[in-house]
Tab-separated table of C-alpha atoms and ligand atoms in Angstrom:
chain	number	residue	atom	x	y	z
R	782	MET	CA	15.577	33.304	-4.484
R	783	HIS	CA	13.954	30.926	-6.996
R	784	LEU	CA	13.940	27.180	-6.886
R	785	THR	CA	16.015	25.629	-9.684
R	786	ASN	CA	15.452	22.231	-11.306
R	787	GLU	CA	18.810	21.087	-10.013
R	788	LEU	CA	17.931	21.920	-6.407
R	789	ALA	CA	14.404	20.514	-6.693
R	790	LEU	CA	15.764	17.154	-7.886
R	791	SER	CA	18.684	16.936	-5.455
R	792	MET	CA	16.809	17.916	-2.270
R	793	PRO	CA	14.866	14.644	-1.881
R	794	LEU	CA	17.957	12.595	-2.776
R	795	ASN	CA	20.021	14.316	-0.096
R	796	LEU	CA	17.239	13.779	2.442
R	797	GLY	CA	16.990	9.993	1.875
R	798	ALA	CA	15.201	9.296	-1.425
R	799	SER	CA	16.718	7.122	-4.159
R	800	LYS	CA	15.122	8.678	-7.241
R	801	SER	CA	13.404	11.994	-8.014
R	802	GLY	CA	11.567	13.656	-10.874
R	803	ILE	CA	9.484	16.691	-11.753
R	804	ALA	CA	5.944	16.683	-13.109
R	805	THR	CA	4.162	19.814	-14.249
R	806	LYS	CA	0.542	20.806	-14.494
R	807	GLU	CA	0.711	19.986	-18.216
R	808	THR	CA	2.422	16.578	-17.917
R	809	VAL	CA	-0.148	15.280	-15.403
R	810	SER	CA	-3.320	16.853	-16.788
R	811	GLY	CA	-6.302	14.646	-17.554
R	812	HIS	CA	-7.129	12.770	-14.370
R	813	VAL	CA	-9.228	13.791	-11.362
R	814	THR	CA	-6.402	12.859	-8.960
R	815	THR	CA	-3.766	14.865	-10.797
R	816	ASP	CA	-5.470	18.240	-10.654
R	817	LEU	CA	-2.701	20.159	-8.900
R	818	ASP	CA	-4.956	23.195	-8.448
R	819	HIS	CA	-7.287	21.097	-6.323
R	820	VAL	CA	-4.721	20.913	-3.523
R	821	LEU	CA	-2.829	24.131	-4.217
R	822	PRO	CA	-4.489	26.884	-6.272
R	823	GLY	CA	-1.892	28.341	-8.625
R	824	ALA	CA	0.274	25.189	-8.545
R	825	ARG	CA	2.662	24.754	-11.479
R	826	SER	CA	4.680	21.634	-10.705
R	827	ALA	CA	5.281	18.681	-8.412
R	828	ILE	CA	8.594	17.304	-7.151
R	829	ILE	CA	8.175	13.545	-6.776
R	830	PHE	CA	10.511	10.956	-5.238
R	831	CYS	CA	10.709	7.437	-3.843
R	832	VAL	CA	12.279	6.002	-0.693
R	833	PRO	CA	13.108	2.287	-1.048
R	834	PHE	CA	12.417	-0.433	1.497
R	835	ASP	CA	15.077	-2.930	2.538
R	836	GLN	CA	14.885	-5.843	0.056
R	837	ALA	CA	16.580	-8.145	2.607
R	838	LEU	CA	13.450	-8.013	4.788
R	839	ILE	CA	11.034	-9.149	2.053
R	840	GLU	CA	11.575	-12.915	1.956
R	841	PRO	CA	11.606	-13.311	5.770
R	842	TYR	CA	8.308	-11.366	5.796
R	843	LEU	CA	6.608	-13.354	3.019
R	844	SER	CA	7.731	-16.658	4.523
R	845	LYS	CA	6.336	-15.544	7.925
R	846	LYS	CA	9.660	-15.844	9.670
R	847	ASP	CA	10.021	-12.180	10.575
R	848	LEU	CA	7.501	-9.329	10.718
R	849	SER	CA	10.218	-6.618	10.754
R	850	LEU	CA	9.242	-5.394	7.284
R	851	SER	CA	5.937	-4.140	8.702
R	852	ALA	CA	7.736	-1.801	11.127
R	853	HIS	CA	10.283	-0.878	8.443
R	854	LYS	CA	7.493	0.083	6.015
R	855	ILE	CA	5.915	2.242	8.711
R	856	ARG	CA	9.222	3.995	9.485
R	857	MET	CA	10.188	4.528	5.825
R	858	THR	CA	6.735	5.889	4.996
R	859	THR	CA	6.970	8.323	7.887
R	860	LEU	CA	10.448	9.341	6.664
R	861	THR	CA	9.034	9.882	3.169
R	862	PHE	CA	6.274	12.132	4.452
R	863	GLY	CA	8.904	13.915	6.574
R	864	ILE	CA	11.026	14.625	3.488
R	865	SER	CA	7.969	16.125	1.744
R	866	PHE	CA	7.217	18.256	4.789
R	867	GLU	CA	10.832	19.442	5.132
R	868	MET	CA	11.009	20.368	1.443
R	869	ALA	CA	7.667	22.189	1.621
R	870	THR	CA	8.926	24.130	4.642
R	871	VAL	CA	12.076	25.229	2.780
R	872	LEU	CA	10.140	26.146	-0.356
R	873	THR	CA	7.686	28.212	1.671
R	874	SER	CA	10.594	30.045	3.313
R	875	LEU	CA	11.953	30.802	-0.183
R	876	GLY	CA	8.648	32.491	-1.019
R	877	HIS	CA	6.932	29.656	-2.928
R	878	LYS	CA	3.606	28.078	-2.209
R	879	ALA	CA	4.127	24.406	-1.350
R	880	TYR	CA	1.903	21.478	-0.376
R	881	PRO	CA	3.444	18.241	0.986
R	882	VAL	CA	1.527	15.240	-0.369
R	883	SER	CA	0.724	12.499	2.134
R	884	SER	CA	2.558	9.238	1.462
R	885	ASN	CA	-0.298	7.139	2.862
R	886	PHE	CA	-3.750	7.511	4.445
R	887	GLY	CA	-4.379	10.948	2.907
R	888	PHE	CA	-7.900	10.853	1.456
R	889	ARG	CA	-10.279	13.377	-0.066
R	890	THR	CA	-13.306	14.126	2.087
R	891	ASP	CA	-15.517	15.622	-0.660
R	892	THR	CA	-16.406	12.399	-2.511
R	893	PRO	CA	-19.720	10.501	-1.962
R	894	ASN	CA	-18.348	8.188	0.766
R	895	GLY	CA	-15.681	10.586	2.022
R	896	ILE	CA	-12.440	8.959	3.123
R	897	PHE	CA	-13.924	5.492	2.484
R	898	ASP	CA	-13.668	6.151	-1.274
R	899	ARG	CA	-9.906	6.200	-0.648
R	900	MET	CA	-9.311	8.867	-3.288
R	901	PRO	CA	-6.010	10.692	-2.679
R	902	PRO	CA	-6.004	14.497	-2.927
R	903	ALA	CA	-3.257	14.039	-5.519
R	904	SER	CA	-2.034	10.738	-6.939
R	905	LEU	CA	1.663	10.299	-6.235
R	906	LYS	CA	1.576	7.174	-8.392
R	907	LEU	CA	0.379	8.959	-11.527
R	908	MET	CA	2.683	11.913	-10.966
R	909	ALA	CA	5.598	9.482	-10.479
R	910	ARG	CA	4.639	7.728	-13.732
R	911	ALA	CA	4.543	11.066	-15.545
R	912	CYS	CA	7.957	12.233	-14.364
R	913	GLY	CA	9.947	9.069	-15.086
R	914	ILE	CA	10.245	7.383	-11.704
R	915	GLY	CA	8.574	4.145	-12.810
R	916	HIS	CA	5.760	2.346	-14.605
R	917	ILE	CA	2.388	1.063	-13.435
R	918	GLY	CA	2.085	-2.697	-13.033
R	919	GLN	CA	-0.856	-5.072	-13.231
R	920	SER	CA	-1.095	-4.692	-9.447
R	921	GLY	CA	-2.011	-1.045	-9.960
R	922	LEU	CA	1.165	-0.089	-8.078
R	923	LEU	CA	4.095	1.921	-9.348
R	924	ILE	CA	7.003	-0.409	-10.123
R	925	THR	CA	10.650	0.351	-10.833
R	926	LYS	CA	13.478	-1.743	-12.208
R	927	GLU	CA	15.565	-0.753	-9.178
R	928	HIS	CA	13.176	-1.720	-6.339
R	929	GLY	CA	10.213	-3.619	-7.774
R	930	ALA	CA	7.229	-2.118	-5.946
R	931	ALA	CA	8.981	-1.956	-2.561
R	932	PHE	CA	9.207	1.745	-1.852
R	933	SER	CA	7.226	4.664	-0.558
R	934	LEU	CA	6.361	7.665	-2.733
R	935	GLY	CA	6.526	11.281	-1.615
R	936	GLY	CA	6.066	14.640	-3.234
R	937	VAL	CA	5.611	18.377	-2.954
R	938	ILE	CA	3.222	20.369	-5.126
R	939	THR	CA	4.401	23.921	-5.635
R	940	ASP	CA	3.806	27.098	-7.618
R	941	ALA	CA	7.491	27.106	-8.673
R	942	GLU	CA	8.065	27.048	-12.449
R	943	LEU	CA	10.141	23.929	-13.064
R	944	GLU	CA	11.034	21.911	-16.170
R	945	PRO	CA	9.449	18.450	-16.301
R	946	THR	CA	11.566	15.316	-16.396
R	947	CYS	CA	10.719	12.734	-19.088
R	948	PRO	CA	8.474	9.713	-18.521
R	949	LEU	CA	9.990	6.269	-19.111
R	950	PRO	CA	9.054	4.523	-22.391
R	951	GLU	CA	6.203	2.049	-21.832
R	952	ASP	CA	8.200	-0.708	-23.543
R	953	GLU	CA	10.599	-0.602	-20.579
R	954	ASN	CA	7.799	-1.631	-18.182
R	955	TYR	CA	8.943	-4.994	-16.755
R	956	CYS	CA	5.384	-6.040	-15.830
R	957	ASP	CA	4.706	-9.104	-18.011
R	958	ARG	CA	1.265	-9.702	-16.400
R	959	CYS	CA	2.573	-12.793	-14.662
R	960	GLY	CA	-0.430	-12.665	-12.316
R	961	ILE	CA	1.662	-13.398	-9.220
R	962	CYS	CA	0.472	-10.232	-7.462
R	963	GLY	CA	-3.138	-11.365	-8.056
R	964	ARG	CA	-2.501	-14.858	-6.699
R	965	SER	CA	-0.884	-13.335	-3.603
R	966	CYS	CA	-4.024	-11.351	-2.747
R	967	VAL	CA	-6.501	-13.039	-0.399
R	968	ALA	CA	-9.221	-10.573	-1.466
R	969	ASP	CA	-8.927	-11.076	-5.251
R	970	HIS	CA	-8.471	-7.336	-5.600
R	971	ILE	CA	-6.218	-7.539	-8.661
R	972	ASN	CA	-7.838	-8.374	-12.000
R	973	GLN	CA	-6.312	-9.371	-15.274
R	974	GLY	CA	-7.197	-6.781	-17.908
R	975	ALA	CA	-6.216	-3.157	-17.994
R	976	VAL	CA	-7.482	0.383	-18.056
R	977	THR	CA	-6.046	3.283	-19.995
R	978	VAL	CA	-5.410	6.489	-18.096
R	979	ARG	CA	-4.890	9.824	-19.785
R	980	LEU	CA	-1.822	11.608	-18.511
R	981	GLY	CA	-0.612	14.830	-20.103
R	982	ASN	CA	-0.293	14.397	-23.870
R	983	GLY	CA	-0.423	10.622	-23.774
R	984	THR	CA	-2.021	7.640	-22.100
R	985	VAL	CA	-0.649	5.012	-19.750
R	986	ARG	CA	-1.741	1.450	-19.158
R	987	ALA	CA	-2.661	0.511	-15.601
R	988	GLY	CA	-3.914	-2.657	-13.917
R	989	ASN	CA	-7.677	-2.945	-13.575
R	990	CYS	CA	-8.107	-3.467	-9.834
R	991	ARG	CA	-11.501	-4.154	-8.291
R	992	ALA	CA	-13.222	-1.963	-5.644
R	993	ALA	CA	-10.834	-0.346	-3.164
R	994	GLY	CA	-12.792	-1.801	-0.223
R	995	ARG	CA	-11.625	-5.308	-1.180
R	996	CYS	CA	-8.051	-4.354	-0.336
R	997	ALA	CA	-8.863	-2.242	2.730
R	998	TYR	CA	-10.346	-5.207	4.636
R	999	PRO	CA	-7.290	-7.512	4.688
R	1000	CYS	CA	-4.692	-4.789	4.093
R	1001	GLY	CA	-5.744	-3.041	7.309
R	1002	GLY	CA	-5.268	-6.358	9.129
R	1003	ILE	CA	-8.897	-7.154	9.994
R	1004	THR	CA	-8.692	-10.544	8.326
R	1005	GLY	CA	-6.060	-12.552	6.481
R	1006	LEU	CA	-6.876	-16.239	6.006
R	1007	HIS	CA	-6.927	-17.277	2.335
R	1008	ARG	CA	-10.081	-19.074	1.127
R	1009	SER	CA	-8.115	-22.320	0.852
R	1010	GLY	CA	-7.397	-22.171	4.599
R	1011	GLU	CA	-3.804	-23.136	3.747
R	1012	TRP	CA	-2.043	-19.802	4.087
R	1013	SER	CA	-2.689	-16.292	5.343
R	1014	THR	CA	-1.330	-12.793	5.511
R	1015	TRP	CA	0.263	-11.738	8.825
R	1016	SER	CA	-3.269	-11.107	10.148
R	1017	PRO	CA	-4.672	-13.735	12.547
R	1018	GLY	CA	-8.223	-12.782	11.451
R	1019	ARG	CA	-10.380	-15.545	9.909
R	1020	PHE	CA	-13.453	-13.578	8.973
R	1021	PRO	CA	-15.332	-14.361	5.731
R	1022	LEU	CA	-14.101	-13.022	2.380
R	1023	PRO	CA	-17.259	-12.048	0.467
R	1024	GLU	CA	-17.637	-12.635	-3.260
R	1025	LYS	CA	-19.174	-9.274	-4.187
R	1026	ASP	CA	-17.372	-5.916	-4.110
R	1027	GLU	CA	-20.202	-4.177	-2.264
R	1028	GLU	CA	-20.000	-6.664	0.644
R	1029	TYR	CA	-16.438	-5.646	1.530
R	1030	PRO	CA	-17.104	-2.269	3.182
R	1031	LYS	CA	-19.868	-3.975	5.216
R	1032	ALA	CA	-17.473	-6.717	6.314
R	1033	SER	CA	-14.866	-4.125	7.356
R	1034	LYS	CA	-17.496	-2.289	9.383
R	1035	ARG	CA	-18.778	-5.506	10.978
R	1036	TYR	CA	-15.364	-6.683	12.199
R	1037	VAL	CA	-13.263	-3.547	12.675
R	1038	GLN	CA	-14.032	-3.269	16.395
R	1039	ARG	CA	-12.824	-6.838	16.947
R	1040	TYR	CA	-9.607	-5.940	15.115
R	1041	ILE	CA	-9.130	-2.894	17.331
R	1042	GLU	CA	-9.638	-4.998	20.487
R	1043	ARG	CA	-6.706	-7.269	19.568
R	1044	LYS	CA	-3.300	-6.489	21.030
R	1045	ARG	CA	-0.637	-5.290	18.629
R	1046	ASP	CA	3.006	-6.075	19.288
R	1047	GLY	CA	5.476	-3.795	17.483
R	1048	ALA	CA	5.341	-0.602	15.454
R	1049	ILE	CA	1.997	0.916	14.507
R	1050	CYS	CA	0.759	3.612	12.190
R	1051	TYR	CA	-2.582	5.467	12.183
R	1052	ASN	CA	-5.233	4.602	9.610
R	1053	PRO	CA	-8.348	6.823	9.718
R	1054	LEU	CA	-10.374	4.110	7.929
R	1055	LEU	CA	-10.267	1.945	11.059
R	1056	ALA	CA	-11.948	2.726	14.403
R	1057	TYR	CA	-10.650	4.607	17.448
R	1058	PRO	CA	-7.712	4.652	18.259
R	1059	PHE	CA	-6.974	3.947	14.531
R	1060	GLU	CA	-3.857	1.859	15.233
R	1061	MET	CA	-2.664	-0.353	12.406
R	1062	GLN	CA	0.166	-2.712	11.550
R	1063	TYR	CA	0.865	-3.745	7.979
R	1064	THR	CA	-0.041	-7.422	7.712
R	1065	CYS	CA	-0.402	-7.800	3.944
R	1066	SER	CA	1.177	-5.644	1.175
R	1067	ASN	CA	1.748	-8.986	-0.565
R	1068	CYS	CA	1.133	-7.464	-4.010
R	1069	GLN	CA	3.828	-4.901	-3.259
R	1070	PHE	CA	6.418	-7.315	-1.927
R	1071	VAL	CA	6.120	-10.254	-4.341
R	1072	CYS	CA	6.768	-8.011	-7.347
R	1073	HIS	CA	10.355	-7.879	-8.614
R	1074	PRO	CA	11.891	-7.206	-12.039
R	1075	ASP	CA	13.222	-10.797	-12.151
R	1076	ARG	CA	10.349	-13.246	-12.737
R	1077	ASP	CA	12.216	-16.066	-10.974
R	1078	VAL	CA	12.440	-13.942	-7.843
R	1079	ARG	CA	8.673	-13.288	-8.052
R	1080	LYS	CA	7.994	-17.014	-8.357
R	1081	ARG	CA	10.245	-17.792	-5.398
R	1082	ARG	CA	8.581	-15.126	-3.273
R	1083	TYR	CA	5.121	-16.454	-4.125
R	1084	GLU	CA	6.142	-20.006	-3.193
R	1085	LEU	CA	7.476	-18.743	0.134
R	1086	LEU	CA	4.161	-17.000	0.813
R	1087	ARG	CA	2.090	-19.978	-0.318
R	1088	ASN	CA	3.998	-22.306	2.021
R	1089	SER	CA	4.290	-19.924	4.948
R	1090	GLY	CA	1.459	-21.411	7.015
R	1091	VAL	CA	-1.202	-19.406	8.803
R	1092	ILE	CA	-0.904	-16.841	11.556
R	1093	ILE	CA	-2.159	-17.252	15.102
R	1094	GLU	CA	-1.783	-14.612	17.782
R	1095	ASP	CA	-0.993	-15.236	21.439
R	1096	GLU	CA	-2.438	-13.263	24.358
R	1097	ASN	CA	0.350	-10.678	24.144
R	1098	GLY	CA	-0.392	-9.935	20.496
R	1099	ILE	CA	2.687	-11.830	19.271
R	1100	LYS	CA	2.092	-13.571	15.971
R	1101	HIS	CA	3.248	-17.099	15.135
R	1102	ALA	CA	3.108	-18.914	11.793
R	1103	VAL	CA	1.918	-22.497	12.176
R	1104	HIS	CA	0.517	-25.364	10.108
R	1105	PRO	CA	-3.207	-24.833	9.320
R	1106	ASP	CA	-4.216	-27.857	11.468
R	1107	GLU	CA	-2.358	-26.483	14.468
R	1108	ALA	CA	-4.059	-23.116	13.985
R	1109	ASP	CA	-7.497	-24.776	13.960
R	1110	GLY	CA	-6.684	-26.524	17.249
R	1111	PHE	CA	-5.354	-23.318	18.807
R	1112	ILE	CA	-8.458	-21.344	17.836
R	1113	SER	CA	-10.888	-24.041	19.010
R	1114	LYS	CA	-9.322	-24.091	22.490
R	1115	MET	CA	-9.686	-20.329	22.969
R	1116	PRO	CA	-12.341	-19.060	25.352
R	1117	PRO	CA	-15.294	-17.782	23.261
R	1118	GLU	CA	-14.751	-14.155	24.308
R	1119	ARG	CA	-11.255	-14.279	22.812
R	1120	ARG	CA	-12.146	-16.439	19.800
R	1121	ARG	CA	-14.645	-13.836	18.607
R	1122	LEU	CA	-11.714	-11.472	17.940
R	1123	TYR	CA	-10.632	-13.764	15.086
R	1124	VAL	CA	-13.625	-15.835	13.965
R	1125	ASP	CA	-17.312	-15.128	13.299
R	1126	GLU	CA	-19.007	-18.306	14.418
R	1127	ASP	CA	-22.386	-17.029	13.259
R	1128	GLN	CA	-21.270	-16.977	9.596
G	697	SF4	S1	3.649	-9.376	-9.912
G	697	SF4	FE1	3.720	-9.719	-12.160
G	697	SF4	S2	1.715	-9.017	-12.922
G	697	SF4	FE2	1.961	-8.187	-10.851
G	697	SF4	S3	2.773	-6.111	-11.207
G	697	SF4	FE3	4.510	-7.489	-10.804
G	697	SF4	S4	5.203	-8.170	-12.833
G	697	SF4	FE4	3.142	-7.285	-13.089
G	698	SF4	S1	-2.343	-5.118	-0.041
G	698	SF4	FE1	-2.969	-7.255	0.170
G	698	SF4	S2	-5.214	-7.167	0.124
G	698	SF4	FE2	-4.474	-5.234	-0.735
G	698	SF4	S3	-4.407	-5.588	-2.969
G	698	SF4	FE3	-2.351	-6.024	-2.125
G	698	SF4	S4	-2.342	-8.232	-1.763
G	698	SF4	FE4	-4.499	-7.596	-1.968
């Protein structure tokens, strides 16, 4: 039995996705991370979909009232990968070749710095752009008018011959380069300016983000205090934020063991870029969660983040948002062997 377009598009929706599309080898050609043959020799197409996060959890998260969105993002991402795996299993049983694409933490190992180059085997973002799921914003993330950037992407690459779905017109991209995602990033990862990416017969505009290592350091939770000292991510880390791109991987390496030694309360996922046992909680994702089609909502979310205080962590790993002065007092009273988990007093 052959896979039809109708079945390929409805499977992810019935399994929990909100939107699906089909890219083909031709519609995604032109970029190193969209070479379908690289992951599946003989591949012809990719079925791509998104699973939205609960919008009601975003403002409590950004205002540091409730960390539930971190666990929710972990669970929804695992569900997304599960949908890809289930679809690939069915397709294989039908006689097709199928490769489920990782929804997070899947990295190529054949680049100069291996997984630390953070290059995906196949870019779900570009494939999703090509098949009409959304646009690419200044943040470098896929954005949709339905969910902003708050969703997880999944996909299955297959040798099935399918018809591609159409990309969305670029003039429907709601990103107006407001810069709010950039101001929400403690690591200054998001630049103004843009790059042009070739995709199939055309090109798409994408944000011009700085080196991936800038994001990995706070995004993984190692540190989180903004340079102003006035607000932070959900990370209690207060390690230095270097100026230069090349200093970021060194900073991650220097402090990752201290991050691992902290207790973590709540859901975790596994990030191979960290150190054994690779446990991680999402403490940032600010660029993802501030973005919304309505600019007033973006502004409100940014103000909530900006006035959310800074995070301290008690001995059980439970995080509390407090005024910056209170955080300074809390940290200074810690015994040195505990304080070193959050602060580098030699810097
Ligand atoms: S926050 Fe603003 S600049 Fe950033 S991706 Fe969203 S709309 Fe674009
Ligand atoms: S996840 Fe956080 S650190 Fe990474 S780019 Fe987004 S805002 Fe910056």
